[in-house]
Coordinates of C-alpha atoms in Angstrom, one line a residue:
M1 CA -65.5 -11.0 240.3
R2 CA -68.0 -11.7 237.5
R3 CA -69.5 -15.2 237.4
L4 CA -71.1 -16.7 234.3
S5 CA -74.7 -17.1 233.9
F6 CA -76.1 -20.3 232.3
P7 CA -76.9 -18.7 229.1
T8 CA -73.5 -17.1 228.8
I9 CA -71.9 -20.5 229.7
A10 CA -73.9 -22.0 226.8
L11 CA -72.3 -19.4 224.3
L12 CA -68.9 -20.9 225.0
A13 CA -70.0 -24.1 223.5
V14 CA -70.6 -22.4 219.9
T15 CA -69.0 -24.3 217.2
T16 CA -67.0 -23.3 214.0
S17 CA -69.7 -24.8 212.0
Q18 CA -72.2 -22.2 213.3
F19 CA -70.3 -19.4 211.5
S20 CA -71.5 -18.9 208.0
S21 CA -68.3 -17.8 206.3
A22 CA -64.6 -17.4 206.8
T23 CA -65.1 -13.8 207.1
E24 CA -67.4 -14.3 210.2
L25 CA -64.7 -16.6 211.6
Q26 CA -62.0 -13.9 211.2
T27 CA -64.1 -11.2 212.8
A28 CA -65.6 -13.4 215.6
N29 CA -64.4 -11.7 219.0
P30 CA -63.0 -13.7 220.8
P31 CA -62.6 -16.9 218.8
Q32 CA -64.2 -19.9 220.5
L33 CA -63.2 -23.5 220.8
A34 CA -65.0 -26.2 218.7
N35 CA -67.9 -27.7 220.7
T36 CA -66.6 -31.2 220.4
F37 CA -63.3 -32.9 221.3
V38 CA -61.4 -34.6 218.5
N39 CA -62.6 -38.0 219.6
D40 CA -66.3 -37.3 220.1
A41 CA -67.4 -38.8 216.9
I42 CA -66.3 -42.2 218.1
L43 CA -67.5 -41.8 221.7
P44 CA -71.0 -42.7 222.9
P45 CA -73.8 -40.0 222.9
I46 CA -74.1 -37.8 226.0
Q47 CA -77.1 -36.0 227.3
P48 CA -76.7 -32.1 227.8
W49 CA -75.8 -31.3 231.3
H50 CA -76.3 -28.1 233.4
G51 CA -75.9 -27.7 237.3
N52 CA -75.8 -25.3 240.1
S53 CA -72.0 -25.8 240.2
E54 CA -71.7 -23.7 236.9
S55 CA -72.1 -20.6 239.0
L56 CA -68.5 -21.3 240.3
I57 CA -67.1 -20.4 236.8
V58 CA -65.9 -16.7 236.3
A59 CA -66.0 -14.9 233.0
A60 CA -63.0 -15.5 230.7
D61 CA -62.0 -12.0 230.7
E62 CA -61.8 -11.6 234.5
Q63 CA -58.3 -11.0 235.9
W64 CA -58.5 -14.2 238.1
A65 CA -60.0 -16.5 235.6
T66 CA -57.9 -19.8 235.4
P67 CA -56.6 -20.9 232.1
F68 CA -59.4 -23.4 232.2
E69 CA -61.9 -20.6 232.3
Q70 CA -60.1 -18.4 229.9
N71 CA -60.2 -21.2 227.2
G72 CA -63.7 -22.2 226.9
L73 CA -63.7 -24.8 229.7
K74 CA -62.0 -27.5 227.5
T75 CA -58.4 -26.9 228.0
S76 CA -56.0 -27.5 230.8
P77 CA -52.8 -25.4 231.1
S78 CA -49.3 -26.7 230.5
Y79 CA -46.8 -27.2 233.5
D80 CA -45.2 -23.7 232.9
E81 CA -48.7 -21.9 232.4
T82 CA -50.1 -23.7 235.5
F83 CA -47.3 -22.4 237.8
I84 CA -47.0 -18.8 236.2
W85 CA -50.7 -18.5 237.1
L86 CA -50.3 -20.1 240.6
N87 CA -47.3 -18.0 241.4
K88 CA -49.2 -14.8 240.7
L89 CA -52.2 -15.9 242.9
I90 CA -49.8 -16.9 245.7
A91 CA -48.2 -13.5 245.5
Q92 CA -51.6 -12.0 246.5
S93 CA -52.1 -13.8 249.7
D94 CA -50.2 -14.6 252.9
M95 CA -52.3 -17.7 253.2
L96 CA -50.6 -19.5 250.3
H97 CA -47.1 -20.8 250.1
K98 CA -45.4 -23.0 247.3
V99 CA -43.0 -25.9 248.4
S100 CA -41.1 -28.3 246.4
I101 CA -41.5 -32.0 247.5
G102 CA -38.8 -32.9 245.0
K103 CA -37.7 -33.2 241.3
S104 CA -38.8 -35.6 238.7
P105 CA -36.5 -37.7 236.6
Q106 CA -36.5 -35.1 233.9
G107 CA -35.6 -32.3 236.4
R108 CA -39.2 -30.7 237.0
E109 CA -40.0 -29.6 240.5
I110 CA -43.0 -31.2 241.9
W111 CA -44.7 -28.3 243.6
M112 CA -47.3 -28.4 246.5
I113 CA -49.4 -25.5 247.5
V114 CA -49.7 -25.0 251.2
A115 CA -53.0 -23.2 252.2
S116 CA -53.6 -22.1 255.8
K117 CA -55.2 -19.1 257.6
E118 CA -51.9 -18.6 259.5
G119 CA -49.7 -18.6 256.3
A120 CA -47.8 -21.8 257.4
S121 CA -44.8 -22.5 255.0
D122 CA -43.5 -25.6 256.5
A123 CA -44.8 -28.7 258.1
R124 CA -43.8 -27.8 261.8
A125 CA -45.7 -24.4 261.4
L126 CA -48.7 -26.1 259.9
S127 CA -48.9 -28.7 262.8
R128 CA -48.9 -25.9 265.3
N129 CA -52.3 -24.6 264.2
D130 CA -53.8 -27.9 265.4
K131 CA -56.2 -28.2 262.4
P132 CA -56.9 -31.4 260.3
T133 CA -55.1 -31.2 257.0
L134 CA -56.4 -32.3 253.6
L135 CA -53.8 -33.4 250.9
V136 CA -55.2 -33.3 247.4
Q137 CA -53.2 -34.8 244.7
A138 CA -54.0 -34.2 240.9
G139 CA -52.3 -35.8 237.9
I140 CA -50.9 -39.0 239.3
H141 CA -51.9 -40.1 235.8
S142 CA -51.4 -36.7 234.1
G143 CA -54.1 -37.2 231.3
E144 CA -56.7 -37.4 234.1
I145 CA -56.2 -33.9 235.2
D146 CA -59.6 -32.7 236.5
G147 CA -58.1 -32.1 239.9
K148 CA -55.6 -29.4 238.8
D149 CA -58.0 -27.1 237.3
A150 CA -60.7 -27.7 240.0
G151 CA -58.0 -27.0 242.6
M152 CA -56.8 -23.9 240.9
M153 CA -60.5 -22.4 240.8
L154 CA -60.9 -23.3 244.5
L155 CA -57.6 -21.6 245.5
R156 CA -58.6 -18.5 243.6
D157 CA -61.9 -18.4 245.4
I158 CA -60.4 -18.9 248.7
V159 CA -58.4 -15.8 248.0
F160 CA -60.8 -13.6 246.2
N161 CA -64.3 -14.9 246.5
G162 CA -65.2 -15.2 249.9
K163 CA -64.2 -18.8 250.7
A164 CA -61.3 -18.0 253.0
Q165 CA -63.4 -19.4 255.8
L166 CA -62.8 -22.8 254.5
L167 CA -59.5 -22.4 256.1
D168 CA -60.8 -21.4 259.4
N169 CA -60.7 -25.0 260.8
A170 CA -58.8 -26.9 258.2
N171 CA -55.6 -26.8 256.1
L172 CA -55.1 -27.6 252.5
L173 CA -52.2 -29.2 250.8
F174 CA -52.5 -29.2 246.9
V175 CA -50.2 -31.0 244.4
P176 CA -51.5 -29.7 241.1
I177 CA -49.4 -32.2 239.0
F178 CA -47.9 -35.2 240.4
S179 CA -46.6 -36.9 237.3
V180 CA -44.9 -33.8 236.1
D181 CA -43.0 -35.4 233.1
G182 CA -45.9 -37.4 231.9
H183 CA -48.0 -34.3 232.0
E184 CA -45.7 -32.6 229.4
R185 CA -46.1 -35.4 227.0
A186 CA -49.4 -34.0 226.0
S187 CA -51.6 -34.6 223.0
E188 CA -55.1 -34.4 222.0
F189 CA -54.7 -38.2 221.1
N190 CA -53.5 -39.6 224.4
R191 CA -56.8 -40.8 225.9
V192 CA -59.2 -41.9 223.3
N193 CA -62.0 -42.8 225.7
Q194 CA -62.0 -39.5 227.6
R195 CA -63.9 -36.2 226.7
G196 CA -61.2 -33.4 227.3
P197 CA -59.3 -31.7 228.0
V198 CA -58.1 -30.9 224.5
N199 CA -54.5 -31.8 225.3
M200 CA -54.1 -34.6 227.8
G201 CA -50.8 -35.8 229.5
W202 CA -49.5 -39.1 229.4
R203 CA -50.6 -42.1 231.8
T204 CA -47.1 -43.1 232.9
T205 CA -44.0 -41.3 234.0
A206 CA -41.0 -40.4 231.8
Q207 CA -39.6 -44.0 232.9
N208 CA -42.8 -45.5 231.6
L209 CA -44.0 -46.5 235.1
N210 CA -47.4 -46.3 236.5
L211 CA -47.3 -44.3 239.7
N212 CA -50.5 -45.6 241.0
R213 CA -48.9 -49.1 241.0
D214 CA -45.8 -47.8 242.7
Y215 CA -47.0 -47.1 246.4
A216 CA -45.8 -50.4 247.9
K217 CA -42.4 -50.7 246.0
A218 CA -41.9 -47.1 245.7
D219 CA -39.4 -47.4 242.7
T220 CA -40.0 -44.1 241.3
P221 CA -38.4 -40.8 242.4
E222 CA -41.9 -39.1 242.2
M223 CA -43.5 -41.6 244.6
Q224 CA -40.5 -41.6 246.9
H225 CA -40.8 -37.8 247.1
M226 CA -44.7 -38.1 247.7
L227 CA -44.3 -40.7 250.5
R228 CA -41.7 -38.5 252.2
A229 CA -44.0 -35.5 252.0
I230 CA -46.8 -37.6 253.6
N231 CA -44.5 -38.5 256.4
I232 CA -43.3 -35.0 256.8
W233 CA -46.6 -33.1 256.5
Q234 CA -48.9 -35.9 258.1
P235 CA -52.2 -35.0 256.4
D236 CA -55.4 -36.5 257.9
L237 CA -57.2 -37.0 254.7
Y238 CA -55.6 -37.8 251.2
I239 CA -57.6 -37.3 248.0
D240 CA -56.2 -38.9 244.7
V241 CA -58.0 -37.4 241.7
H242 CA -58.4 -39.8 238.5
V243 CA -60.6 -40.1 235.6
T244 CA -62.0 -43.8 235.0
D245 CA -62.1 -46.0 232.0
G246 CA -64.7 -48.7 231.1
I247 CA -68.4 -48.5 230.8
D248 CA -70.9 -45.8 230.3
Y249 CA -73.2 -44.6 233.3
Q250 CA -75.0 -41.7 234.8
Y251 CA -72.7 -41.0 237.7
D252 CA -70.1 -38.3 237.0
V253 CA -68.2 -38.2 240.1
T254 CA -67.5 -41.7 241.9
F255 CA -65.2 -42.2 244.7
G256 CA -64.3 -45.0 247.1
Y257 CA -61.8 -46.0 249.8
N258 CA -60.7 -49.0 252.0
L259 CA -63.4 -51.7 253.0
A260 CA -64.7 -52.6 256.3
Q261 CA -62.7 -55.8 256.2
G262 CA -59.4 -54.2 255.8
N263 CA -56.8 -52.8 258.1
S264 CA -58.5 -49.6 258.9
P265 CA -62.1 -50.3 260.0
S266 CA -62.5 -47.3 262.2
I267 CA -61.4 -45.1 259.2
Y268 CA -63.8 -46.9 257.0
N269 CA -66.7 -46.2 259.4
W270 CA -66.0 -42.5 259.4
L271 CA -65.6 -42.4 255.6
E272 CA -68.8 -44.4 255.0
N273 CA -71.0 -42.8 257.6
S274 CA -69.8 -39.3 258.0
Y275 CA -67.8 -38.3 255.0
R276 CA -69.7 -40.0 252.1
P277 CA -73.1 -38.4 253.2
Q278 CA -71.8 -34.9 253.5
V279 CA -70.0 -35.0 250.2
E280 CA -72.8 -36.9 248.2
A281 CA -75.2 -34.3 249.6
A282 CA -73.1 -31.4 248.3
L283 CA -72.5 -33.0 245.0
T284 CA -76.2 -33.8 244.4
E285 CA -77.1 -30.2 245.5
Q286 CA -74.8 -28.8 242.8
G287 CA -76.3 -30.9 240.1
H288 CA -73.8 -33.8 239.9
V289 CA -74.6 -37.5 240.2
P290 CA -72.2 -38.9 242.7
G291 CA -71.8 -42.8 243.2
P292 CA -69.3 -45.5 244.6
L293 CA -66.5 -46.7 242.3
V294 CA -68.0 -48.4 239.4
F295 CA -66.1 -51.7 238.0
A296 CA -68.3 -54.0 236.1
M297 CA -67.8 -57.7 236.2
D298 CA -68.4 -57.9 232.5
N299 CA -68.4 -54.7 230.5
T300 CA -70.6 -56.3 227.8
D301 CA -73.3 -57.6 230.3
I302 CA -74.2 -55.2 233.2
T303 CA -76.6 -57.8 234.6
K304 CA -73.6 -59.9 235.9
G305 CA -73.1 -57.2 238.5
M306 CA -70.4 -54.9 239.9
S307 CA -67.1 -55.5 241.4
L308 CA -66.6 -54.1 245.1
W309 CA -62.7 -53.4 244.9
N310 CA -60.6 -54.3 247.8
A311 CA -57.4 -52.5 246.7
S312 CA -53.9 -53.8 247.6
P313 CA -51.1 -51.4 248.8
R314 CA -49.7 -50.7 245.3
F315 CA -52.8 -48.5 244.8
S316 CA -53.3 -45.2 246.6
N317 CA -56.6 -46.2 248.5
G318 CA -55.1 -49.6 249.4
Y319 CA -51.9 -48.0 250.7
G320 CA -53.9 -45.5 252.7
D321 CA -55.6 -48.6 254.3
A322 CA -52.3 -50.2 255.2
R323 CA -50.9 -47.0 256.7
H324 CA -54.1 -46.0 258.4
L325 CA -54.4 -42.7 256.3
P326 CA -57.9 -42.1 255.2
T327 CA -57.7 -42.0 251.5
I328 CA -60.2 -41.2 248.9
L329 CA -59.8 -42.3 245.2
I330 CA -61.8 -40.2 243.0
E331 CA -62.8 -41.6 239.5
N332 CA -64.6 -39.1 237.5
H333 CA -66.5 -40.5 234.6
S334 CA -64.4 -40.3 231.3
L335 CA -67.4 -39.9 229.0
K336 CA -68.7 -36.8 230.8
P337 CA -67.2 -33.4 229.3
Y338 CA -64.3 -31.9 231.0
K339 CA -66.2 -28.9 232.3
Q340 CA -68.5 -31.1 234.3
R341 CA -65.8 -33.1 235.7
V342 CA -63.8 -30.3 236.8
L343 CA -66.9 -28.6 238.6
G344 CA -67.8 -31.8 240.2
T345 CA -64.2 -32.2 241.5
Y346 CA -64.3 -28.7 242.8
V347 CA -67.5 -29.4 244.8
M348 CA -66.1 -32.5 246.2
L349 CA -62.8 -30.7 247.4
E350 CA -64.7 -28.0 248.9
A351 CA -67.0 -30.5 250.6
S352 CA -64.0 -32.5 251.8
L353 CA -62.5 -29.3 253.6
K354 CA -65.8 -28.6 255.2
S355 CA -66.1 -32.3 256.3
I356 CA -62.9 -32.6 258.1
A357 CA -63.4 -29.2 259.6
S358 CA -66.8 -30.1 261.2
D359 CA -66.0 -33.7 262.2
S360 CA -62.2 -33.5 263.1
T361 CA -62.5 -35.1 266.5
K362 CA -64.2 -38.3 265.2
L363 CA -61.7 -38.3 262.2
T364 CA -58.7 -38.1 264.5
S365 CA -60.1 -40.7 266.9
A366 CA -60.7 -43.1 264.0
I367 CA -57.1 -42.7 262.7
Q368 CA -55.7 -43.2 266.1
Q369 CA -57.7 -46.3 266.8
D370 CA -56.5 -47.9 263.7
K371 CA -53.0 -46.9 264.1
Y372 CA -52.8 -48.5 267.5
R373 CA -55.0 -51.3 267.1
Y374 CA -52.3 -54.0 266.6
S375 CA -54.4 -56.8 265.5
P376 CA -53.0 -60.2 266.4
R377 CA -53.6 -61.5 262.8
L378 CA -53.4 -59.8 259.6
T379 CA -55.2 -60.9 256.3
L380 CA -52.6 -60.8 253.4
S381 CA -55.0 -61.7 250.5
W382 CA -58.7 -61.8 249.9
Q383 CA -61.1 -63.9 247.9
Q384 CA -64.0 -62.9 245.9
E385 CA -67.7 -63.5 247.2
L386 CA -71.1 -62.3 246.7
Q387 CA -72.2 -59.5 248.9
A388 CA -75.4 -59.5 250.9
Q389 CA -76.4 -56.0 249.5
G390 CA -77.0 -55.3 245.8
W391 CA -76.8 -52.1 243.9
D392 CA -79.5 -50.2 242.2
F393 CA -77.2 -49.0 239.5
K394 CA -77.7 -45.7 237.5
G395 CA -76.8 -47.0 234.2
I396 CA -77.1 -46.2 230.5
G397 CA -78.9 -48.3 227.9
Y398 CA -77.0 -50.3 225.4
T399 CA -77.4 -53.0 222.8
L400 CA -74.9 -55.5 221.5
E401 CA -73.9 -55.7 217.9
Q402 CA -71.9 -58.2 216.0
S403 CA -68.8 -56.4 214.7
A404 CA -67.6 -57.0 211.1
I405 CA -64.2 -55.7 212.2
S406 CA -63.4 -57.7 215.2
G407 CA -65.9 -60.6 214.8
N408 CA -67.1 -59.9 218.4
E409 CA -70.1 -58.6 219.9
I410 CA -69.6 -55.0 220.9
V411 CA -71.5 -52.5 223.1
R412 CA -73.4 -49.7 221.7
W413 CA -74.3 -47.2 224.4
N414 CA -77.5 -45.1 223.4
G415 CA -77.1 -42.2 226.0
E416 CA -80.4 -43.0 227.6
P417 CA -80.6 -43.4 231.3
V418 CA -81.6 -46.8 232.7
L419 CA -81.9 -48.0 236.3
Y420 CA -80.6 -51.6 236.8
K421 CA -82.3 -52.8 240.0
N422 CA -80.5 -54.7 242.7
L423 CA -77.4 -55.7 240.6
P424 CA -75.3 -58.5 242.3
V425 CA -72.1 -57.1 243.9
I426 CA -69.1 -59.3 244.0
G427 CA -66.3 -58.2 246.3
G428 CA -62.9 -59.3 247.6
T429 CA -64.1 -59.6 251.3
Q430 CA -63.4 -63.2 252.3
A431 CA -60.0 -63.5 254.0
D432 CA -57.7 -65.9 252.2
I433 CA -54.2 -66.0 253.5
S434 CA -53.6 -64.6 257.0
V435 CA -50.5 -64.6 259.3
S436 CA -49.9 -64.0 263.1
R437 CA -48.5 -60.7 264.1
P438 CA -44.8 -61.1 265.0
A439 CA -43.2 -58.9 267.6
A440 CA -40.5 -57.9 265.0
Y441 CA -38.7 -58.6 261.7
Y442 CA -35.0 -58.8 261.4
I443 CA -33.4 -57.9 258.1
P444 CA -29.8 -58.6 257.4
A445 CA -27.7 -55.3 256.8
Q446 CA -26.7 -56.3 253.3
W447 CA -30.4 -56.0 252.1
Q448 CA -29.9 -52.3 251.8
Q449 CA -32.5 -51.5 249.1
V450 CA -35.2 -53.2 251.3
I451 CA -34.1 -51.3 254.3
E452 CA -34.1 -48.1 252.2
R453 CA -37.7 -48.5 251.0
L454 CA -39.0 -49.2 254.5
S455 CA -37.4 -45.9 255.5
V456 CA -38.9 -44.0 252.6
H457 CA -42.3 -45.3 253.8
G458 CA -41.6 -43.9 257.3
I459 CA -41.4 -47.3 259.0
R460 CA -39.4 -47.1 262.2
M461 CA -36.4 -49.4 262.5
T462 CA -33.5 -49.9 265.0
T463 CA -30.1 -51.4 264.2
L464 CA -28.4 -54.1 266.7
S465 CA -25.3 -52.7 268.0
K466 CA -24.0 -55.9 269.0
G467 CA -24.8 -59.6 267.8
V468 CA -27.4 -61.7 269.7
E469 CA -28.7 -65.2 269.5
Q470 CA -32.3 -65.6 269.2
T471 CA -34.9 -68.1 268.2
V472 CA -36.7 -67.0 265.0
Q473 CA -39.1 -68.2 262.3
Q474 CA -37.7 -68.5 258.8
Y475 CA -39.5 -69.1 255.5
Q476 CA -38.1 -71.7 253.1
F477 CA -39.2 -71.3 249.5
S478 CA -39.8 -74.0 246.9
A479 CA -41.5 -74.1 243.3
P480 CA -40.8 -70.4 242.4
Q481 CA -43.0 -69.1 239.7
F482 CA -41.5 -65.9 237.9
A483 CA -43.8 -63.7 235.8
T484 CA -43.3 -64.4 232.2
K485 CA -42.6 -60.7 231.4
D486 CA -41.6 -57.6 233.4
Y487 CA -44.5 -55.6 235.2
E488 CA -43.8 -52.1 236.1
G489 CA -40.1 -52.6 235.8
R490 CA -39.8 -55.6 237.9
Q491 CA -40.1 -59.3 237.4
R492 CA -42.5 -60.5 240.1
V493 CA -42.4 -63.9 241.7
K494 CA -44.4 -66.2 243.8
A495 CA -43.3 -69.3 245.7
T496 CA -44.6 -72.1 248.0
V497 CA -43.7 -71.2 251.5
Q498 CA -42.8 -73.3 254.6
S499 CA -41.5 -72.0 257.9
Q500 CA -39.4 -73.4 260.7
Q501 CA -38.1 -72.5 264.1
I502 CA -34.4 -72.0 264.1
K503 CA -31.9 -70.5 266.6
M504 CA -29.6 -68.2 264.8
E505 CA -26.9 -65.5 265.6
L506 CA -28.2 -62.0 264.5
P507 CA -25.0 -60.1 263.9
A508 CA -24.4 -56.4 264.6
G509 CA -25.9 -54.1 262.0
T510 CA -29.0 -56.3 261.7
V511 CA -32.1 -54.1 261.3
R512 CA -35.0 -54.6 263.6
V513 CA -38.5 -53.7 262.6
D514 CA -41.1 -53.5 265.5
T515 CA -44.6 -54.2 264.4
K516 CA -46.2 -52.5 267.3
Q517 CA -45.7 -48.9 265.7
P518 CA -48.4 -46.8 263.7
L519 CA -47.0 -48.3 260.5
G520 CA -46.7 -51.8 261.7
D521 CA -49.3 -53.2 259.7
L522 CA -47.8 -51.6 256.5
A523 CA -44.4 -53.2 257.6
I524 CA -46.1 -56.6 257.8
L525 CA -47.8 -56.3 254.4
L526 CA -44.4 -55.3 252.9
L527 CA -42.4 -58.1 254.5
E528 CA -44.6 -61.0 254.6
P529 CA -43.7 -63.0 251.3
Q530 CA -47.3 -64.2 250.8
S531 CA -48.6 -60.7 250.5
P532 CA -49.3 -59.8 246.9
D533 CA -47.5 -56.4 247.2
S534 CA -44.7 -57.6 249.5
L535 CA -41.2 -56.5 248.5
F536 CA -40.5 -60.3 248.0
Q537 CA -43.3 -60.6 245.4
W538 CA -42.1 -57.4 243.8
G539 CA -38.6 -59.1 243.1
F540 CA -36.5 -57.3 245.8
F541 CA -35.2 -60.7 246.9
N542 CA -34.7 -62.5 243.6
P543 CA -31.1 -63.0 244.1
I544 CA -31.8 -65.9 246.5
F545 CA -33.1 -68.0 243.6
T546 CA -29.7 -68.1 242.0
R547 CA -27.3 -70.9 243.0
T548 CA -23.7 -69.8 242.8
E549 CA -21.6 -72.8 244.1
Y550 CA -21.7 -76.4 242.7
I551 CA -20.1 -79.6 243.0
E552 CA -18.4 -81.6 240.3
N553 CA -19.7 -85.2 239.6
Y554 CA -16.2 -86.7 240.4
A555 CA -16.5 -85.1 243.8
V556 CA -20.0 -85.9 244.6
E557 CA -19.7 -89.6 243.7
P558 CA -17.2 -90.5 246.4
L559 CA -19.0 -88.0 248.9
A560 CA -22.2 -89.8 248.5
Q561 CA -20.8 -93.3 249.0
Q562 CA -19.1 -91.9 252.1
M563 CA -22.4 -90.4 253.3
L564 CA -24.2 -93.8 252.8
D565 CA -21.4 -95.7 254.7
N566 CA -21.6 -93.4 257.6
D567 CA -25.4 -93.0 257.9
P568 CA -27.8 -96.3 257.5
A569 CA -30.8 -94.0 257.9
L570 CA -29.7 -91.9 254.8
Q571 CA -29.3 -95.2 252.9
A572 CA -33.0 -96.1 253.8
E573 CA -34.1 -92.5 252.8
F574 CA -32.2 -93.0 249.4
N575 CA -33.7 -96.4 248.9
Q576 CA -37.3 -95.0 249.3
A577 CA -36.5 -92.0 246.9
L578 CA -35.4 -94.5 244.2
K579 CA -38.9 -95.9 244.1
D580 CA -39.9 -92.8 242.3
E581 CA -39.2 -93.9 238.7
A582 CA -38.4 -90.4 237.3
F583 CA -36.1 -89.8 240.2
A584 CA -34.3 -93.1 239.7
A585 CA -33.8 -92.5 236.0
D586 CA -32.3 -89.1 236.4
P587 CA -28.5 -89.2 237.0
K588 CA -28.3 -85.4 237.9
A589 CA -31.2 -85.6 240.2
R590 CA -29.7 -88.4 242.2
L591 CA -26.5 -86.7 242.5
R592 CA -28.0 -83.4 243.6
W593 CA -30.0 -85.3 246.2
F594 CA -26.7 -86.1 247.9
Y595 CA -25.3 -82.6 247.5
E596 CA -28.3 -80.9 249.0
R597 CA -27.9 -83.1 252.1
S598 CA -24.1 -82.5 252.4
P599 CA -22.4 -79.8 254.5
Y600 CA -21.2 -78.3 251.3
Y601 CA -24.7 -77.2 250.2
D602 CA -25.6 -73.5 250.2
S603 CA -27.4 -73.0 253.5
H604 CA -28.8 -69.7 252.3
Y605 CA -30.4 -71.0 248.9
L606 CA -34.2 -70.6 248.7
K607 CA -34.4 -69.2 252.3
Y608 CA -36.0 -65.9 253.2
P609 CA -33.3 -63.6 254.6
V610 CA -35.9 -61.7 256.6
V611 CA -36.8 -63.6 259.8
R612 CA -39.8 -63.3 262.3
A613 CA -39.3 -63.0 266.0
N614 CA -41.9 -63.0 268.9
Q615 CA -39.6 -60.8 271.1

């Protein structure tokens, strides 16, 4: 298959302005795409880029050129075009199979390509070859589609161009388009800050939900399909390909994962000390500039430093940390041209296959250590702190200008490389709220949506066949604070939490969640109400904040008097409460005070229905 040389590649960048007349335009064969994207005029300047990875490109007229290569390295195919091309490729090789992991809300199949030397077509057959498996997911935000075109090129080269050995000691699962409905809401005006492809998909699903905020709550059909696929196929490494927003800098491929302080420290050590050096070396050798994830503390003042992100389980990398699945978040730089980003992604995916193949024993060991660690305490939330190690940041020069339009100072990037020495790094690495590890949680059978979501995550549960009396810990809420607007389709809530030991009857049908299981840490983070991505804070339990039974004044007045007559201690407590002038002046509050202490009051109100037990 004919590869393109650098001069040939450069010819693909010819612009329509270089043709001197309409006649020349008509006779040019073949017609070439414009050199710039529609938004180039409003984006910061860029330096020309060439790298060794350009040798991966095949000529546009080659039989197995991808649509990306056929169309000047600036476009990405539609859903139908993508799978027409992939179906033809799959038909050429016993190593490739296509399986559906489920349908989108608009009825599109979410396809996954299974690539293995043995030609496995299902999870059981794949597991029998006893090789580590890489799951690559493209298009969770479908405008950020670099991974799709990179993966198509890589599969082509595995089949035709001498790279079948990549599957000698590893398997590949490839989801070309995760958010398939958003992918088809395509336009050249969808992502103003991104250089290509020409038509980009939409950030959210057809239900306007962001899949990379949905890992913990798993509301979307797409995410439920993906989580079930992870449980069925059991990958050893999970790569989620994005394109970043934000500031300008020299790095073209940035990537990150969980931190050492999280729930998977052994996995972190493997990723940081084995995986990252191999992948960064491959990217650098191919002419790319790899780096860690880039999030500035202040986009208008780089000297304030960089943020070290400790992702929560709503995000792919935070979810991977919680379930002990090594997970890489790739953030290609949106201001780099589409060709450069796709080629960088190709190099990273190829290097990832080589990494898990060469280091599978250590990778498997790290996963097992974290799955069965069963830490006695788990941190639920983190505070920011200055890190001991700064960052020599490969940035881009800029100036600040006063804007006559907004009235603010705005950044003007000049495209010139600048090294910012030893920038401060601030990260969420100081433990904030932590809890002890219970032996189990018990969930009443009526909270069916909660039980169903835990099942989607793959968390093991058992159901009590008969009622048992048990001493448990129950949370009581006060001062609930509801979000002022919906977020990702839900009204989030926080509350002050207190706990008490009680003896209660757990009826038959109650669901028990043992925390000594591989997904025990994930269960804790989903069920502890102070965890930021708990099902409680996502609003799954909001009905407990609704009072449904009341008492009329004409009944509570004589009841209150009866209570005072029968309990001198209650009279003393009431007298003490009356010293609060606001309480004393509020007739409703005074009557409610007695109602709350009466046997008629709702014993379930503001109490968390999920209880903790130490056995």
